[in-house]
Coordinates of C-alpha atoms in Angstrom, one line a residue:
M212 CA 79.3 108.6 83.0
K213 CA 82.5 108.6 85.7
K214 CA 84.9 110.6 83.3
F215 CA 82.0 113.6 83.1
I216 CA 82.0 113.6 86.8
A217 CA 85.1 113.9 87.6
L218 CA 85.3 116.7 85.0
L219 CA 82.5 118.5 86.7
M220 CA 83.7 118.3 90.2
A221 CA 87.5 119.7 88.6
I222 CA 85.2 122.5 87.5
V223 CA 83.6 123.3 90.2
M224 CA 86.4 123.0 92.3
V225 CA 88.3 125.5 90.2
A226 CA 85.4 127.9 90.4
S227 CA 85.4 127.2 94.3
L228 CA 89.0 128.6 94.2
A229 CA 88.6 131.7 92.5
A230 CA 85.6 132.7 94.8
C231 CA 87.5 131.8 97.6
G232 CA 91.5 133.3 97.3
N233 CA 93.4 132.9 100.0
S234 CA 91.0 131.2 102.8
S235 CA 92.0 128.6 105.0
A236 CA 92.2 124.7 103.6
P237 CA 88.7 123.6 103.1
A238 CA 86.6 121.4 105.9
A239 CA 86.6 117.7 105.5
T240 CA 83.8 118.2 103.7
E241 CA 84.5 120.3 101.0
A242 CA 85.6 119.2 97.8
P243 CA 89.5 119.2 97.2
P244 CA 90.9 121.5 94.7
A245 CA 92.0 120.5 91.4
A246 CA 95.2 118.4 91.6
D247 CA 96.2 120.4 88.6
A248 CA 96.0 123.8 90.6
A249 CA 99.2 122.9 92.5
A250 CA 101.7 124.5 89.9
P251 CA 103.7 127.0 92.2
A252 CA 102.0 130.1 92.0
E253 CA 104.6 132.2 94.0
A254 CA 107.4 131.5 96.4
G255 CA 106.3 129.5 99.2
T256 CA 106.4 129.3 102.9
A257 CA 105.2 127.4 105.7
A258 CA 102.3 129.8 105.8
S259 CA 102.1 129.7 101.7
P260 CA 102.2 126.8 99.9
E261 CA 103.7 126.3 96.8
Y262 CA 101.7 123.4 96.3
T263 CA 98.5 121.5 97.6
L264 CA 98.6 117.5 97.1
T265 CA 94.8 115.8 97.7
M266 CA 94.5 112.6 98.6
A267 CA 91.6 110.1 98.6
I268 CA 90.6 107.1 100.3
P269 CA 87.6 105.0 100.7
S270 CA 87.6 103.8 104.2
N271 CA 87.4 105.3 107.5
P272 CA 90.1 107.2 109.3
E273 CA 90.2 104.0 112.0
D274 CA 91.6 102.2 109.2
S275 CA 95.1 101.0 109.2
C276 CA 95.5 102.5 105.6
T277 CA 93.7 106.2 106.6
K278 CA 96.1 106.1 109.0
A279 CA 99.0 105.7 106.5
F280 CA 97.7 108.7 104.8
Y281 CA 97.8 111.1 107.8
Y282 CA 100.8 109.8 108.3
F283 CA 101.9 110.8 105.0
E284 CA 100.5 114.0 105.6
N285 CA 102.6 114.6 108.1
I286 CA 105.8 113.6 107.0
V287 CA 105.6 115.5 104.0
E288 CA 104.1 118.5 105.4
E289 CA 107.4 118.8 108.0
R290 CA 110.1 117.7 105.5
S291 CA 108.8 120.0 102.9
N292 CA 108.6 122.9 105.5
G293 CA 105.3 123.5 104.5
R294 CA 105.6 123.7 100.9
I295 CA 103.4 120.8 100.4
D296 CA 99.9 121.4 101.8
V297 CA 98.4 117.7 101.9
Q298 CA 94.8 117.4 101.8
V299 CA 93.7 113.8 102.8
Y300 CA 89.8 113.1 102.3
D301 CA 88.8 110.0 103.8
S302 CA 85.7 107.6 104.1
G303 CA 84.7 107.6 100.5
Q304 CA 84.1 111.1 100.6
L305 CA 85.1 111.6 96.6
G306 CA 83.8 108.0 95.9
S307 CA 85.5 104.5 95.5
H308 CA 89.0 103.1 93.9
A309 CA 87.4 103.4 90.4
D310 CA 86.8 106.7 90.6
Y311 CA 90.0 107.9 92.1
I312 CA 91.8 106.3 88.9
D313 CA 89.2 108.9 86.6
S314 CA 89.9 111.7 88.9
M315 CA 93.6 111.3 89.0
Q316 CA 93.4 110.7 85.0
M317 CA 91.6 114.4 84.9
H318 CA 94.2 115.8 87.0
S319 CA 91.0 116.8 89.5
L320 CA 92.9 114.3 92.5
A321 CA 96.4 114.3 92.6
A322 CA 96.8 110.5 94.9
A323 CA 94.6 108.0 96.1
E324 CA 94.4 104.7 97.1
V325 CA 94.2 102.0 94.9
N326 CA 93.4 98.5 95.4
T327 CA 95.7 96.0 93.1
S328 CA 91.9 94.3 92.1
V329 CA 90.7 97.4 90.0
L330 CA 93.9 97.8 89.0
G331 CA 93.8 94.6 86.8
N332 CA 91.3 96.0 84.9
V333 CA 94.4 98.7 83.4
D334 CA 97.0 96.0 83.0
S335 CA 96.3 92.8 83.4
A336 CA 99.8 92.2 85.1
F337 CA 98.1 93.4 88.6
S338 CA 95.7 90.5 88.7
V339 CA 98.1 88.3 89.8
F340 CA 97.4 89.4 93.1
D341 CA 93.6 88.3 93.1
L342 CA 95.1 84.6 92.5
P343 CA 93.6 82.6 95.5
Y344 CA 96.9 81.7 98.0
L345 CA 99.7 83.0 96.4
T346 CA 101.5 83.6 98.7
D347 CA 102.5 82.6 102.3
G348 CA 101.3 85.5 103.8
M349 CA 102.1 89.6 103.8
D350 CA 105.9 89.0 105.0
Q351 CA 106.5 86.9 101.6
L352 CA 104.4 89.2 99.6
I353 CA 106.5 92.2 100.6
E354 CA 109.3 90.6 100.1
I355 CA 108.6 90.1 96.5
L356 CA 107.7 93.4 96.3
D357 CA 110.6 94.9 97.4
G358 CA 112.8 92.3 95.4
G359 CA 111.7 93.5 92.0
L360 CA 108.4 93.5 91.3
G361 CA 107.2 96.6 92.9
E362 CA 109.2 98.5 90.5
V363 CA 108.1 96.9 87.6
L364 CA 104.9 97.3 88.7
D365 CA 104.9 100.6 88.9
Q366 CA 106.5 101.3 85.4
R367 CA 103.8 99.2 83.8
L368 CA 101.1 101.7 85.8
Q369 CA 102.7 104.8 84.4
D370 CA 103.0 103.4 80.7
A371 CA 99.4 102.5 81.0
S372 CA 97.4 105.1 82.7
G373 CA 99.4 107.7 83.5
L374 CA 99.6 106.9 87.3
K375 CA 102.7 106.2 89.8
I376 CA 103.0 103.9 92.7
I377 CA 104.3 105.9 95.6
G378 CA 104.0 103.3 98.4
W379 CA 102.5 99.6 98.5
L380 CA 100.1 99.2 101.5
V381 CA 100.1 95.4 101.9
R382 CA 97.1 94.0 103.8
S383 CA 96.5 90.8 106.3
P384 CA 94.9 88.1 104.3
R385 CA 91.6 88.3 103.2
D386 CA 89.0 86.3 104.6
I387 CA 85.2 85.7 104.5
Y388 CA 82.6 87.0 106.4
T389 CA 78.9 86.3 106.4
N390 CA 75.0 85.8 107.8
K391 CA 75.3 82.2 106.9
G392 CA 77.0 79.7 109.0
P393 CA 78.8 78.3 110.8
V394 CA 81.1 77.2 108.1
T395 CA 83.3 74.2 108.5
C396 CA 84.2 73.2 105.1
L397 CA 84.0 74.5 101.3
A398 CA 80.5 72.9 100.6
D399 CA 79.3 75.3 103.6
L400 CA 79.6 78.2 101.4
A401 CA 77.6 77.0 98.4
G402 CA 75.6 79.6 96.7
T403 CA 76.5 82.3 99.0
K404 CA 76.2 85.7 97.1
I405 CA 79.5 87.5 97.9
R406 CA 80.2 91.2 97.4
I407 CA 83.7 91.1 95.3
M408 CA 85.8 94.1 94.3
E409 CA 85.5 94.5 90.2
S410 CA 87.9 91.8 89.4
A411 CA 87.1 89.1 86.4
L412 CA 89.7 87.1 88.3
M413 CA 88.1 87.5 91.5
S414 CA 84.8 86.5 90.0
E415 CA 86.1 83.4 88.6
A416 CA 87.7 82.4 92.2
M417 CA 84.6 82.9 93.8
T418 CA 82.6 81.2 91.4
D419 CA 85.2 78.1 91.4
L420 CA 84.2 78.0 95.7
G421 CA 81.0 77.4 94.8
M422 CA 79.9 81.2 95.6
I423 CA 78.0 84.1 93.6
P424 CA 80.3 87.1 92.9
V425 CA 78.4 90.2 93.2
P426 CA 80.9 93.0 92.1
L427 CA 80.2 96.2 93.8
A428 CA 81.9 99.2 95.3
A429 CA 83.7 99.6 98.9
T430 CA 81.5 102.4 99.6
E431 CA 78.1 100.1 99.0
R432 CA 79.6 97.1 100.8
Y433 CA 77.6 97.9 104.1
M434 CA 74.8 98.4 102.8
A435 CA 74.4 95.0 100.7
L436 CA 75.2 93.2 103.7
Q437 CA 72.5 95.2 105.8
T438 CA 69.6 94.6 102.6
G439 CA 70.7 91.3 101.7
T440 CA 71.4 92.2 98.1
V441 CA 75.0 90.2 99.2
D442 CA 75.3 87.4 101.8
A443 CA 79.0 87.8 102.5
A444 CA 82.2 89.9 101.9
E445 CA 85.4 88.9 102.1
N446 CA 88.1 91.5 103.5
S447 CA 91.0 91.9 106.0
V448 CA 89.8 91.0 109.3
P449 CA 90.8 94.7 110.7
L450 CA 88.3 96.2 108.6
I451 CA 84.9 94.5 109.5
I452 CA 85.8 97.0 112.6
T453 CA 87.0 100.2 111.2
Q454 CA 83.4 99.7 108.6
A455 CA 81.4 98.6 111.7
E456 CA 80.4 95.5 109.4
Y457 CA 80.4 93.3 112.1
E458 CA 76.7 95.0 112.8
V459 CA 75.6 93.1 109.5
T460 CA 77.1 90.2 109.6
K461 CA 77.7 86.8 112.5
Y462 CA 80.6 85.3 111.2
V463 CA 84.1 85.6 109.8
V464 CA 85.4 82.3 108.3
L465 CA 89.3 82.1 108.2
T466 CA 89.6 81.3 104.8
E467 CA 92.7 83.5 104.0
H468 CA 92.3 83.3 100.5
F469 CA 93.6 86.8 99.2
C470 CA 96.6 88.7 100.5
T471 CA 95.4 91.9 98.1
P472 CA 97.5 94.9 98.4
N473 CA 96.4 98.5 97.9
L474 CA 98.9 101.3 96.8
I475 CA 99.0 105.0 96.9
A476 CA 99.0 106.1 93.5
M477 CA 99.6 109.5 92.5
D478 CA 99.1 111.1 89.0
V479 CA 102.5 111.4 87.2
E480 CA 101.7 114.7 85.9
F481 CA 101.5 116.1 89.6
Y482 CA 104.4 114.4 90.2
N483 CA 107.0 115.0 87.9
A484 CA 105.8 118.6 88.2
L485 CA 107.5 119.1 91.6
P486 CA 111.4 120.1 92.1
D487 CA 113.5 117.2 92.4
D488 CA 113.9 117.9 96.3
L489 CA 110.3 117.4 96.7
K490 CA 109.8 114.9 94.5
A491 CA 112.1 112.9 97.0
I492 CA 110.4 113.4 100.0
I493 CA 107.1 112.2 98.3
D494 CA 109.3 109.0 97.3
E495 CA 110.2 108.6 101.2
A496 CA 106.9 109.0 102.3
G497 CA 105.4 107.3 100.4
N498 CA 107.3 104.3 100.9
E499 CA 107.3 105.0 105.1
A500 CA 103.6 105.6 104.8
G501 CA 103.3 102.2 103.4
K502 CA 105.6 100.4 105.7
Y503 CA 103.7 101.9 108.6
A504 CA 100.3 100.4 107.0
S505 CA 101.0 97.1 106.7
Q506 CA 102.9 97.0 110.5
L507 CA 99.6 98.4 111.5
D508 CA 97.3 96.2 109.3
K509 CA 100.0 92.9 111.1
E510 CA 99.4 93.7 114.7
N511 CA 95.8 94.7 114.9
E512 CA 94.7 91.6 112.6
A513 CA 94.9 88.7 115.9
V514 CA 93.2 91.9 118.0
A515 CA 90.5 92.7 115.8
L516 CA 89.5 88.8 115.7
E517 CA 89.7 89.0 119.4
E518 CA 87.3 92.0 119.2
L519 CA 84.7 90.5 116.7
A520 CA 84.2 87.3 118.9
N521 CA 84.3 89.0 122.3
D522 CA 82.9 92.5 121.9
Y523 CA 81.0 92.0 119.0
G524 CA 79.7 88.4 119.4
M525 CA 80.8 87.2 116.1
T526 CA 81.8 83.6 115.5
I527 CA 85.1 82.8 113.9
C528 CA 85.1 79.9 111.9
E529 CA 88.7 78.6 111.7
I530 CA 89.4 76.5 108.4
E531 CA 92.5 74.3 109.2
D532 CA 92.9 72.5 106.3
K533 CA 92.1 74.6 103.1
T534 CA 93.6 72.0 100.7
E535 CA 89.8 71.6 99.1
F536 CA 89.6 75.2 99.0
M537 CA 93.1 75.4 97.1
D538 CA 92.2 72.6 94.8
A539 CA 88.8 74.6 93.7
V540 CA 90.8 77.3 92.1
A541 CA 94.1 76.0 91.1
P542 CA 92.6 75.8 87.8
L543 CA 93.0 79.5 87.7
Y544 CA 97.0 79.9 87.6
D545 CA 97.1 78.2 84.3
S546 CA 93.9 79.9 82.3
Y547 CA 95.3 83.3 83.6
R548 CA 99.2 82.2 82.7
D549 CA 99.4 84.2 79.2
K550 CA 97.2 87.1 80.2
I551 CA 99.0 88.2 83.1
G552 CA 102.4 86.9 82.2
Q553 CA 104.8 84.0 82.8
D554 CA 107.4 87.1 84.1
I555 CA 105.1 88.3 86.6
Y556 CA 104.4 84.7 87.4
D557 CA 108.2 84.3 87.8
Y558 CA 108.5 86.3 90.9
F559 CA 106.2 84.1 92.5
G560 CA 107.7 81.3 91.8
K561 CA 105.2 79.9 89.7

């Protein structure tokens, strides 16, 4: 069904382009042009781009990753002297992470934010990031990715899906926010229905922590919390503000259970069609945008907690000793070792 939708979107977009001719760039509410329409039609100038690079992200403009996408847009358009026109579609206008994968593979979308939890369904190596308490936090994870793991996973993703990683968006550790509380220990979370990403390992982790996992797309999270479909969600703290989910939850529980990165994925066919000088610009911009997003998220975490408590009336629940949480999920490391691969574990010293 998703592939049919992606194909239908591509047909509509191509028809729209044919009807519009050389009209100005679409407004944010319009569908983007097909990514494979980015092949150069004529010599480009700043007023007549050679390539159109469409990008999608589910978060609102206030989110650090969305800001990084617009940062990427500015870098690419400036350094390419307008030869590449980058069009960012934020706020879930084009669906969710899983939809983006389908659209990029159908060549109707050039690039998008994708969470590694979703990519675990494409290549099991990406599921390693869903192992709870895998790293000490953002800095260690960035060091590991820069130390070779990022390149390994990029090649594996290209081989498995025809998508390329052009930037890593490492987010602050994920915490639980809920309508049930206060929470002071693991037992207080028992029976909590929690929204998670579509990841089998994440589902098992939440089950081991005594909760009831409910996989839903990010675009459905707010409504699920509002209607009581779920009691809780888990995410990086700044997102609770940017997605206004403080309106539908009361407690933030500082479990810091995952440090799960997002990434900027790109259709390899689109990337390979670019001349080498523009490929270099894309590579540089993706790397810089990833660092920009990670730095913003790190800076925003402490500020967000203060705002949630003081401005939005949420109760912050500290978990000073996380030993019982770690012990509850420890068996996952051995049960997923063969599936993920010891070579991937080795990067984390596990």
